Coordinates of C-alpha atoms in Angstrom, one line a residue:
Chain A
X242 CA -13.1 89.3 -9.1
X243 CA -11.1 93.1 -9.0
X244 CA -8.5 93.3 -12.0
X245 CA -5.6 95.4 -10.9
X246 CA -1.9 95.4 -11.8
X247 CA -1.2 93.1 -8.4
X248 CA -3.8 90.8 -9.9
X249 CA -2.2 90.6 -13.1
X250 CA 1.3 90.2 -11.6
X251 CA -0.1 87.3 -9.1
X252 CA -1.9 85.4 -12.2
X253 CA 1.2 85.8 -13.9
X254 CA 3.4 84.3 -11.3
X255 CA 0.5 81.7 -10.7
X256 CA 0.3 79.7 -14.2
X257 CA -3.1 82.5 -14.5
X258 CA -5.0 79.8 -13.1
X259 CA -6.8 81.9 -11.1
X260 CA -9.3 84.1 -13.8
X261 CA -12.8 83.6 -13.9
X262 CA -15.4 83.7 -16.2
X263 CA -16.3 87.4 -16.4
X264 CA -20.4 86.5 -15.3
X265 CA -22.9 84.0 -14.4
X266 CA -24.5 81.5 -16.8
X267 CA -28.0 81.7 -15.0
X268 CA -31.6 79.9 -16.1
X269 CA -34.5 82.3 -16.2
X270 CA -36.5 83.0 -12.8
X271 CA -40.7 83.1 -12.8
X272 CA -40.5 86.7 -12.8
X273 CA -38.3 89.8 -12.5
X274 CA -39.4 93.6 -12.1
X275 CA -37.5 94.7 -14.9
X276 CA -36.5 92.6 -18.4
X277 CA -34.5 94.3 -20.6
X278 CA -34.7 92.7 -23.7
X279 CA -31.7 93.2 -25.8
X280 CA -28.1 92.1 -24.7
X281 CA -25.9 94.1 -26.8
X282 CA -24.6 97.7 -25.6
X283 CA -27.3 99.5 -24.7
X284 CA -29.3 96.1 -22.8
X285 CA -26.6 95.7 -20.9
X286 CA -25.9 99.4 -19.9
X287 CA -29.2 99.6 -19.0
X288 CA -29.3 97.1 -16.4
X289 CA -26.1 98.4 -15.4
X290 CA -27.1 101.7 -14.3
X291 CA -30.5 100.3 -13.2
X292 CA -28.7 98.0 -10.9
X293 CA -26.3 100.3 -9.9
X294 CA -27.5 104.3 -9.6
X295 CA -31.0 103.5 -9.2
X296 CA -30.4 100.5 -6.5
X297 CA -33.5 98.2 -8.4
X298 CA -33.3 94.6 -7.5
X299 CA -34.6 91.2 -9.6
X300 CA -33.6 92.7 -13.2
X301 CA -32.6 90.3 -16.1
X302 CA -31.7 90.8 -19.3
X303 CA -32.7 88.6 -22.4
X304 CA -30.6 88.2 -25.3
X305 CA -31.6 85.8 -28.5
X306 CA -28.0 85.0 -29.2
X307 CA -24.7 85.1 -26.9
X308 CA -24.3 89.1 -25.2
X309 CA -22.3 91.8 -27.9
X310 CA -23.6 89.6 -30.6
X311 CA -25.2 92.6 -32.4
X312 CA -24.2 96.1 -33.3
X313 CA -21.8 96.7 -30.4
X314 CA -19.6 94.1 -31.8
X315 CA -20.2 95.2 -35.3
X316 CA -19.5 99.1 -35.1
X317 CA -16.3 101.3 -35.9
X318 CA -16.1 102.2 -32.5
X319 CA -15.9 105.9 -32.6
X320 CA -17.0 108.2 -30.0
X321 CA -17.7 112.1 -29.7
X322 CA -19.7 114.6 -28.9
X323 CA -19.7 116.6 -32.2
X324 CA -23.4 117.5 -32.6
X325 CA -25.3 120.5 -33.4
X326 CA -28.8 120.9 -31.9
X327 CA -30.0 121.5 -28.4
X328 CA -31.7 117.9 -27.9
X329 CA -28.7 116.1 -29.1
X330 CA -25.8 117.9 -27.9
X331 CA -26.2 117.5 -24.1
X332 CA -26.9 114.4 -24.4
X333 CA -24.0 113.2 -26.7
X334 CA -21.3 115.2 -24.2
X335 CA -23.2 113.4 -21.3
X336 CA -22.6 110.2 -22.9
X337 CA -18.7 111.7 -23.1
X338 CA -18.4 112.2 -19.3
X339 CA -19.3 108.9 -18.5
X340 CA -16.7 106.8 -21.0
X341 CA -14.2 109.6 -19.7
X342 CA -14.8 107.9 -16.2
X343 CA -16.1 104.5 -17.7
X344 CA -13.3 102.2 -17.0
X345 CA -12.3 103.4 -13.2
X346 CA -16.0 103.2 -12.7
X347 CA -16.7 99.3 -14.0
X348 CA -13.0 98.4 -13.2
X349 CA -12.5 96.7 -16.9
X350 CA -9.9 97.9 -19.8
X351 CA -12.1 98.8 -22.5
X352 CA -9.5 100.9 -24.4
X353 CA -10.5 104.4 -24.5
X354 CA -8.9 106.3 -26.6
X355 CA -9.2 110.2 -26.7
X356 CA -6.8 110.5 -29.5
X357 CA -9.5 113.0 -31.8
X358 CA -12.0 113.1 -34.1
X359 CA -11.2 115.6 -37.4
X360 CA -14.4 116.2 -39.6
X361 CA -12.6 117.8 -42.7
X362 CA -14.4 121.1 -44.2
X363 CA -13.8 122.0 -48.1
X364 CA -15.5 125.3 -48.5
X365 CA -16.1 128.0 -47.2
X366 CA -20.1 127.7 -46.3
X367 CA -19.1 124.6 -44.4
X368 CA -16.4 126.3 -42.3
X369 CA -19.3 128.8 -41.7
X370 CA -21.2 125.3 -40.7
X371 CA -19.0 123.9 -38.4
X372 CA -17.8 127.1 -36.7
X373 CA -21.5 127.0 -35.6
X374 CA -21.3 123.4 -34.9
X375 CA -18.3 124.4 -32.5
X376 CA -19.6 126.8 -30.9
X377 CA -23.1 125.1 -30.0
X378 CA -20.3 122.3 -28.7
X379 CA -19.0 124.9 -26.5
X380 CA -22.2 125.8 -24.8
X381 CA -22.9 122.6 -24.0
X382 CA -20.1 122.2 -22.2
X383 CA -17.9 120.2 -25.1
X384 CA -14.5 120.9 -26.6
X385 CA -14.3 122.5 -30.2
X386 CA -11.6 123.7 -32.5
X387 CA -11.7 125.1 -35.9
X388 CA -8.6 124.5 -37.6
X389 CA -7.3 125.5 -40.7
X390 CA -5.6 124.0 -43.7
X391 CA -2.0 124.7 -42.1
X392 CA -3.5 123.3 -39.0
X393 CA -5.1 119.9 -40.4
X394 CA -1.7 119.6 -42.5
X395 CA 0.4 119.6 -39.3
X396 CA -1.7 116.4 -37.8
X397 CA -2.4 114.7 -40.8
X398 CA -0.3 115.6 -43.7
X399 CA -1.3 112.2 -45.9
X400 CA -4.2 113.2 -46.9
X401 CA -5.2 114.8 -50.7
X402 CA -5.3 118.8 -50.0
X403 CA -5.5 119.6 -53.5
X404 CA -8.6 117.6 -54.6
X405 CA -10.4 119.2 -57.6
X406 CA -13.6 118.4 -56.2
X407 CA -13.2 118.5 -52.3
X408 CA -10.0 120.5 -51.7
X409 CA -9.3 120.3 -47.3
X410 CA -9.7 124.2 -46.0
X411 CA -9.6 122.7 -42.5
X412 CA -11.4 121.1 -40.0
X413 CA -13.3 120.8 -36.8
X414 CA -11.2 118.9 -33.8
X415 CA -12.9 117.1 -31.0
X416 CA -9.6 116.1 -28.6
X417 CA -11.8 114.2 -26.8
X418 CA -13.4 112.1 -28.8
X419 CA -11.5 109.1 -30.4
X420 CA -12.2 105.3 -30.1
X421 CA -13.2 102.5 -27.8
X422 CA -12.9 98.8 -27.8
X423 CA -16.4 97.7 -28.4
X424 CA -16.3 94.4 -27.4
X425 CA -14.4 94.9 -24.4
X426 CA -17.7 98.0 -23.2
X427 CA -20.4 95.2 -23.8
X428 CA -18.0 93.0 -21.7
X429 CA -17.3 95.5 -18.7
X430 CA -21.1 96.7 -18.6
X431 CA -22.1 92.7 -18.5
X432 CA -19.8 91.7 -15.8
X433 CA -20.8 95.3 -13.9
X434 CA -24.4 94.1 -13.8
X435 CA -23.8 90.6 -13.3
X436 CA -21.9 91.9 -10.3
X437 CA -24.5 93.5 -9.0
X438 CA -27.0 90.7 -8.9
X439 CA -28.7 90.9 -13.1
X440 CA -29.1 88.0 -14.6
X441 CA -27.9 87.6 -18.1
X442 CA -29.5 85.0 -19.3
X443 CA -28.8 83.6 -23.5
X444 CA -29.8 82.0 -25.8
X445 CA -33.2 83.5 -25.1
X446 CA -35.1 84.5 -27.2
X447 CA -38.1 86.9 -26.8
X448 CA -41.3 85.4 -28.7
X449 CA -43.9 87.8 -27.7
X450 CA -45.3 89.6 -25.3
X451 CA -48.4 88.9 -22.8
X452 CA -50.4 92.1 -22.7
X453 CA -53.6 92.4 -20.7
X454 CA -56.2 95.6 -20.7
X455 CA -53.1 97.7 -22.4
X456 CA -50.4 96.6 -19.3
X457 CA -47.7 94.0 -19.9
X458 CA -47.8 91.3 -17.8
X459 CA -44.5 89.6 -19.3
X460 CA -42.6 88.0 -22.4
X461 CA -42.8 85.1 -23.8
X462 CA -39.7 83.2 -24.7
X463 CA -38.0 80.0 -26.4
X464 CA -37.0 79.3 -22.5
X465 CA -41.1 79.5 -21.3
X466 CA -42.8 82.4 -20.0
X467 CA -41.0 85.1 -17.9
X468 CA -43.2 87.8 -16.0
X469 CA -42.6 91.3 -15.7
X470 CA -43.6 94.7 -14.1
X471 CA -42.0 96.4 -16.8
X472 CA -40.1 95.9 -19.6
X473 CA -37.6 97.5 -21.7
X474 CA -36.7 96.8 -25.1
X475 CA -33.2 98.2 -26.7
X476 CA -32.8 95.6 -29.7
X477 CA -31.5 98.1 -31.8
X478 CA -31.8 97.0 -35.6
X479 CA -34.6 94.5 -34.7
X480 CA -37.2 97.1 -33.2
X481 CA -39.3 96.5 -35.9
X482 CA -40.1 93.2 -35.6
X483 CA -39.8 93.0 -31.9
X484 CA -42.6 95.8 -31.8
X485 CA -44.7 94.4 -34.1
X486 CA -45.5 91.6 -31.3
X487 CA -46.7 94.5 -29.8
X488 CA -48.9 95.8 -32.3
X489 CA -46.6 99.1 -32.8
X490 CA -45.8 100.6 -36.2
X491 CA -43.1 102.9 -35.4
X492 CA -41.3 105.5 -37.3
X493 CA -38.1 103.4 -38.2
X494 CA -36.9 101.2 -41.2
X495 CA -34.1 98.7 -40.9
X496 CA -30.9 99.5 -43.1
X497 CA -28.0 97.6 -43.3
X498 CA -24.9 99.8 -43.1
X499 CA -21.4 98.3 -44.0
X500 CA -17.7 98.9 -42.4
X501 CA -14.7 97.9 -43.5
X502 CA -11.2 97.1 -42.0
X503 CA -7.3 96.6 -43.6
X504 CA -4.9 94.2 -43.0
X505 CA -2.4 95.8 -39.6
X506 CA -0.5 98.6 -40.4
X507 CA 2.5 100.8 -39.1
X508 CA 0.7 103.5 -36.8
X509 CA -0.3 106.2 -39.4
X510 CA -3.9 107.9 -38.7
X511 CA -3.1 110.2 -35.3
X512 CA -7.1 109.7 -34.5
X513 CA -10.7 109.7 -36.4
X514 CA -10.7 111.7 -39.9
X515 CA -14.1 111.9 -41.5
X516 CA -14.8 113.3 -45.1
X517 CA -18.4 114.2 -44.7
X518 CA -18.5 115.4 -48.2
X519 CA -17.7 112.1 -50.1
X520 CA -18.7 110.3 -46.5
X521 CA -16.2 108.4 -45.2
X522 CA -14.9 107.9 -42.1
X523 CA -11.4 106.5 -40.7
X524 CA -9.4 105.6 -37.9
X525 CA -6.5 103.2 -37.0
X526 CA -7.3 100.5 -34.4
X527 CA -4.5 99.2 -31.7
X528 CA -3.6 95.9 -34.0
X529 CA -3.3 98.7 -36.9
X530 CA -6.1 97.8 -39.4
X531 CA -7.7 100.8 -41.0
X532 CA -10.7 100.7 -39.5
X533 CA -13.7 102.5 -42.1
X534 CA -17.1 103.2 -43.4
X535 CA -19.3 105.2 -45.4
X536 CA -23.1 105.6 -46.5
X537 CA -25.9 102.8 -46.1
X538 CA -26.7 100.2 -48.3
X539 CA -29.8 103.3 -48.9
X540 CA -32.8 100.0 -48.7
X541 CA -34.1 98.5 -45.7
X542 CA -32.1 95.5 -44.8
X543 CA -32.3 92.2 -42.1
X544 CA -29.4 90.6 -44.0
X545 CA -26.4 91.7 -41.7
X546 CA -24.0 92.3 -44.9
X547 CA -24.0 94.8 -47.7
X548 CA -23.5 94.9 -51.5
X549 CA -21.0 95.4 -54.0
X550 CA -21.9 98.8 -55.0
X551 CA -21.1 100.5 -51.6
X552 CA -18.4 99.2 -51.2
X553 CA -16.7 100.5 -54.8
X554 CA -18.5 104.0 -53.1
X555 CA -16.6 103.7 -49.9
X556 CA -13.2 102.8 -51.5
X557 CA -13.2 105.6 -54.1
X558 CA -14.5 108.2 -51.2
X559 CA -11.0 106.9 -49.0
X560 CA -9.3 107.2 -51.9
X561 CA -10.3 110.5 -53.0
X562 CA -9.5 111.6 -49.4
X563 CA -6.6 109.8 -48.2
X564 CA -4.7 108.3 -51.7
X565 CA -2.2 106.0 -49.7
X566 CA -5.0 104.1 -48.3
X567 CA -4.8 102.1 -52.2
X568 CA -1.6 100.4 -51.0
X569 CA -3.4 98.6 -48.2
X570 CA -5.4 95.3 -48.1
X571 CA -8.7 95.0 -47.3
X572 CA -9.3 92.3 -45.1
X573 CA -12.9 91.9 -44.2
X574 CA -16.0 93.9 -44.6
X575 CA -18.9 93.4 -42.1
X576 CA -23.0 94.9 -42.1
X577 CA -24.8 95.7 -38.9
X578 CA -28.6 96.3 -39.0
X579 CA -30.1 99.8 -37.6
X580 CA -33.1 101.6 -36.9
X581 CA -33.2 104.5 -38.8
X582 CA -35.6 106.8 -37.4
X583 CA -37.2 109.4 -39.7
X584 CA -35.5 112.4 -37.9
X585 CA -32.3 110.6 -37.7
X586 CA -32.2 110.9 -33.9
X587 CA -32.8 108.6 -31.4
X588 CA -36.0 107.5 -29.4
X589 CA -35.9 106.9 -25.7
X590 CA -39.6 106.5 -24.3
X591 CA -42.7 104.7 -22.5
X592 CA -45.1 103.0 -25.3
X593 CA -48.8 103.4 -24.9
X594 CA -48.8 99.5 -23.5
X595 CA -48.1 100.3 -19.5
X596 CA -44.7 98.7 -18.4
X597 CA -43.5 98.3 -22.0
X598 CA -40.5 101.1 -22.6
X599 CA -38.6 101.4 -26.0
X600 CA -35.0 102.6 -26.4
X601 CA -34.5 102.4 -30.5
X602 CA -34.0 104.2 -33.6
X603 CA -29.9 105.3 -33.2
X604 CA -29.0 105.2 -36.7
X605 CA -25.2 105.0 -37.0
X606 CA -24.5 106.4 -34.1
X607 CA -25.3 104.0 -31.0
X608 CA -22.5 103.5 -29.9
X609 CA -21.0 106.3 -28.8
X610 CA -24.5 106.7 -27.1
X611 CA -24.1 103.4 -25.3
X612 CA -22.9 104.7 -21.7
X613 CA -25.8 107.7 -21.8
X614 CA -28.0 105.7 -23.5
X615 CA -28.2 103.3 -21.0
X616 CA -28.0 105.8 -17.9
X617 CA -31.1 107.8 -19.4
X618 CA -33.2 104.3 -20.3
X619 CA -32.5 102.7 -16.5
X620 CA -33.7 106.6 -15.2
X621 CA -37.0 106.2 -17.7
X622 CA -37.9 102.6 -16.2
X623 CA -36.7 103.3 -12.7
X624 CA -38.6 106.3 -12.2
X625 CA -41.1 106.6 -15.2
X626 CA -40.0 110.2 -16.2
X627 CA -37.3 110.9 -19.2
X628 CA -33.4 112.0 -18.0
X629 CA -32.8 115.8 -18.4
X630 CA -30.3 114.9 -21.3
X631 CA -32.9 112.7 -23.3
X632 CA -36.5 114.9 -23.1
X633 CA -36.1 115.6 -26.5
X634 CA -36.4 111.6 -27.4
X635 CA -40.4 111.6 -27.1
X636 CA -41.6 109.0 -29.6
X637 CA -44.3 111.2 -30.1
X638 CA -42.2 114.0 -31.6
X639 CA -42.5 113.2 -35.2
X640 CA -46.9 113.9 -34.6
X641 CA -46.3 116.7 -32.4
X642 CA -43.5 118.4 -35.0
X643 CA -41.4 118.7 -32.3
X644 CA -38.6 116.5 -34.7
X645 CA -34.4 116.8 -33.7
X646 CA -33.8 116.7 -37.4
X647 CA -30.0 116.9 -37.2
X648 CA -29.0 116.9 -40.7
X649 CA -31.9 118.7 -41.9
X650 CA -33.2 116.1 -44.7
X651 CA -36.7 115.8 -43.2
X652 CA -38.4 111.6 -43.1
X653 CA -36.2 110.4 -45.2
X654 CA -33.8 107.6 -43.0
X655 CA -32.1 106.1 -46.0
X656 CA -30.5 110.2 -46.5
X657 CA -29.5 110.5 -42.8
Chain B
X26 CA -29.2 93.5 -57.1
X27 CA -30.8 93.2 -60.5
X28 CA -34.3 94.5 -60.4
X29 CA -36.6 93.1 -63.1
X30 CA -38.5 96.1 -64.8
X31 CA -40.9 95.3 -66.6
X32 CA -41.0 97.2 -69.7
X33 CA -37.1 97.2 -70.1
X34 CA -36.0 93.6 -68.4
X35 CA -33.2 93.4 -65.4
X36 CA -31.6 96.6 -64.6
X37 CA -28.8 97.1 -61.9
X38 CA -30.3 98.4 -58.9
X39 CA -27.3 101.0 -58.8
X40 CA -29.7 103.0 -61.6
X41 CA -32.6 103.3 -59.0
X42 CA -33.1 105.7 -56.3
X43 CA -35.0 104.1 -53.3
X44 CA -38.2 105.9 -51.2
X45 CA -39.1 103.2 -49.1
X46 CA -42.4 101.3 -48.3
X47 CA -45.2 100.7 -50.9
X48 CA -47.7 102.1 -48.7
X49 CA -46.7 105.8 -49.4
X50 CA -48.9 105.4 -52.5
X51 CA -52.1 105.5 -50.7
X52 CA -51.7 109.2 -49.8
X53 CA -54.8 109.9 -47.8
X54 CA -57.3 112.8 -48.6
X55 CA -55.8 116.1 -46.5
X56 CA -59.6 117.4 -46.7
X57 CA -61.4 114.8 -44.5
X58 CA -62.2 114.5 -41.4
X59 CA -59.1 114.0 -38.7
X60 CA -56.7 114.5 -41.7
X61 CA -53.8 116.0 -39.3
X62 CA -53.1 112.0 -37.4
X63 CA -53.5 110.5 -40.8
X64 CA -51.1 112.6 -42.2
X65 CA -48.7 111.8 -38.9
X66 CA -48.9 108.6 -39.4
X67 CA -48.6 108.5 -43.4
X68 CA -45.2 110.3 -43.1
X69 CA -43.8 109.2 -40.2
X70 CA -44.7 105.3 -39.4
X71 CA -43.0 102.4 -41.2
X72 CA -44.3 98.3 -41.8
X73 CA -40.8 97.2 -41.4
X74 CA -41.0 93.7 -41.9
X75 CA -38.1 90.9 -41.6
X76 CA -38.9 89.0 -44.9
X77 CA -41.3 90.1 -47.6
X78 CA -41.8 94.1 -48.1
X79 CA -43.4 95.9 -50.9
X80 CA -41.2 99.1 -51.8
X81 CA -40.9 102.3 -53.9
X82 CA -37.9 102.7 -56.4
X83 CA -37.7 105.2 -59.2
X84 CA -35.5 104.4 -62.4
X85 CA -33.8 107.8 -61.9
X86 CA -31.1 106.9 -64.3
X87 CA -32.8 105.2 -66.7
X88 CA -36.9 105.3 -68.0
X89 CA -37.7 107.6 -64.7
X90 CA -40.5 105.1 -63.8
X91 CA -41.6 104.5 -60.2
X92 CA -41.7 100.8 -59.4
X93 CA -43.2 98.7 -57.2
X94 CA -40.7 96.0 -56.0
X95 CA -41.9 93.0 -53.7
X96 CA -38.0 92.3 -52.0
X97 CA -37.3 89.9 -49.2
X98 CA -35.7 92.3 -46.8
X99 CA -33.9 89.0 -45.3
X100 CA -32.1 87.7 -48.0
X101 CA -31.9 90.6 -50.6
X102 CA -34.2 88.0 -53.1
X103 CA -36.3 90.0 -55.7
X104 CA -39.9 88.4 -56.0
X105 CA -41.1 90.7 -58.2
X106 CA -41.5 94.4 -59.6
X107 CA -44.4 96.2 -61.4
X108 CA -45.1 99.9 -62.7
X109 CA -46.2 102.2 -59.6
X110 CA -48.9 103.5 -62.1
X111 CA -50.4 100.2 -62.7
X112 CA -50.2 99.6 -59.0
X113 CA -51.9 102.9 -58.2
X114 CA -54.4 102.7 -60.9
X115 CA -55.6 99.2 -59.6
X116 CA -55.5 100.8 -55.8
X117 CA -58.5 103.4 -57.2
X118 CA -60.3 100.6 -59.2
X119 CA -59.1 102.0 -62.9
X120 CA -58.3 99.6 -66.3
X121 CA -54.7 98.6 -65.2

């Protein structure tokens, strides 16, 4: 089924009697060469690209729950390419190209926005900080600009400029960053695989995993057995647990990190504001809730919703930051569970069990990873050798010293 | 949450700064044999259970103890919480 505007016109005319469910319902085959286990975002990216680009046949993907269950439907949907060291910041404007070119590609409206992403600077050190930031943007091929106070007042004149404690000097813009709907990526990368022969199969749910002489031989599940000649697991806040069938201890904990959105609103927010200093983070979605967040819960976390306290911390940091934001009504506040790693960055990488590959540990920031994420995880199983953008991701990094420590604070996940 | 200390009764967790799993107690002896992949693996690798976990929190706004706190990492349910000292003390076979 091809959506276009004549389809949409014809429906119309029709009664819309002619959609379709978007994919398949299938029932688990004996075997497949690849299993993906995990169908949120990155699961089903993966088997995307693995079905597409690198032409692999007999792939499924298992998912414990229905697909975009997890933290693709529970994120605030930003994406941007706003990063600072060399094996992040390729790999985050790589992941850029392909949403800029995501929709044409999968032929399925998943909203991107490139409306702009303005992280707000208050001294002078961090305008120092973010000039570099920039710039290291620049080289990689990304869009930067350093604005100043006059600058961030003409796009966003709301917000609180003369805060004792975090007066705005300006800001660093990323145009093209901005939002995505999140449900509607997991959506268009499930029926783009499904199209392309993957099954997607629910309601299954991994139980373990048959390894013999240090090579996997396939998966147990609540639907039976399922072989495999290699496997792939992108679970994202369950990589503990799911590893530990393995016998893996890996550098990760589980947090539970909240977000929060308002009751629909006027349009006011031009694109994404983010207050680093008091973290918090805003933007406006199409129905016009105020969509935000702020820090983790700081303890690790399976319980897929927060606590009190953070959320008093978030409110006061939007208000400190943006004071009309008080006049608005919270409407719902939500928790998604996520690896963080002990570098803060991401881990994309065979395991020492043969056939078993791990994509995990993306901390808050998976989902505007999810098109590269998956492009660079289909190339690792396809072709059992990392994608330029992701060499960095070695799980081995952290005992080699070889750690992308983007924000500098060393193994400590609950201050990334 | 309300943690229960034990010398000073339920405190809000809000008081309590957070390091993570138990484990980081047993800090293994940087002078033995093969101390560089023990370290690795003491600072970097995590138990990271779904359910019970046995954790570090200091009282940074209060006594400045270290705890020990058994948590269900599930359901947020606080089994229990002792003195890191006590804990630590037992670990090398001392009166705790």
């Amino acid at each position: 089924m091809h959506f276009s505007g004549f389809r949409v016109i014809k429906e119309a005319l029709t009664g819309h009697k002619g959609w379709k469910p978007l994919w398949r319902n299938p029932d688990p085959q004996p075997s497949y060469d690849y299993i993906i286990i995990g169908g949120g975002g990155h699961g089903l990216a993966t088997a995307y690209y693995l079905a597409r680009t690198f032409g692999q046949a007999r792939i499924a993907v298992l998912e414990k729950g229905w697909l975009g269950q997890g933290n693709i439907g529970r994120n605030t949907t930003i994406i941007r390419s706003n990063y600072l060291l060399p094996g992040n910041e390729p790999f985050y404007e790589f992941s850029m190209k392909l949403w800029e070119g995501l929709e044409q590609e999968f032929n399925f409206n998943a909203m991107i926005s490139q409306r702009g992403v303005l992280n707000l600077y208050h001294t002078d050190a961090q305008r120092d900080a973010f000039r570099r930031r920039g710039n290291a943007m620049l080289l990689a091929g990304a869009d930067a600009e350093l604005l100043d106070a006059a600058g961030v007042r003409a796009m966003a004149p709301f917000l609180n400029f003369d805060n004792a404690r975090f007066p705005i000097k300006g800001g660093l813009l990323q145009r093209r960053g901005g939002t995505v709907r999140h449900d509607g990526v997991a959506w268009g990368y499930a029926r783009g695989a499904d199209m392309r022969g993957v099954d997607l199969i629910q309601n299954c749910e991994v139980t373990g995993f048959r390894i013999e002489e240090g090579r996997i031989l396939g998966v147990e599940t609540s639907r039976g057995y399922i072989g495999a000649k290699k496997v792939g697991v992108a679970v994202a806040g369950s990589t503990g647990r799911v590893m530990q069938m393995a016998g893996m201890r890996l550098p990760i904990e589980s947090h539970v990190l909240q977000a929060f959105v308002t009751e629909g609103l006027k349009p006011v927010i031009p694109g994404v504001i983010t207050f680093g200093a008091g973290h918090f983070y805003v933007s406006q979605s199409d129905k016009g809730g105020l969509v935000f967040g702020g820090d983790l819960d700081g303890y690790n976390s399976y319980a897929q919703r927060g606590n009190l306290p953070v959320i008093e911390d978030v409110a006061e940091g939007g208000m400190a930051v943006m004071p009309m934001i008080g006049r608005a009504r919270l409407l719902r506040s939500w928790g998604g569970i996520m690896d963080m790693s002990m570098d803060g960055s991401p881990i994309i990488d065979r395991t020492h069990i043969e056939g078993l590959y791990l994509n995990a540990g993306w901390c808050y920031g998976g989902f505007k990873a999810t098109p590269a994420s998956g492009y660079a995880f289909a190339h690792l199983l396809a072709k059992d050798a990392p994608h330029d953008t992701a060499r960095g991701y070695r799980l081995d990094r952290f005992a080699r010293g070889h750690v992308i420590d983007e924000k500098g604070v060393g193994a400590a996940p609950n201050l990334h | 949450m309300l943690i229960p200390h034990p010398l000073l009764g339920l405190r809000d967790a809000q008081e309590f700064t957070y390091l993570g799993d138990a484990r980081l107690i047993e800090r293994p002896d940087g002078m033995a044999a093969g101390a560089e992949a023990v370290f690795a693996d003491y600072v970097y690798l995590r138990d990271n259970p779904a359910g019970v976990h046995r954790e570090l929190w200091f009282h940074e706004q209060g006594d400045r103890s270290w705890l020990v706190v058994t948590r269900d990492t599930v359901t947020h349910e606080i089994i229990s919480a002792e003195l890191a000292r006590d804990v630590a003390m037992r670990g090398k076979g001392g009166a705790a």
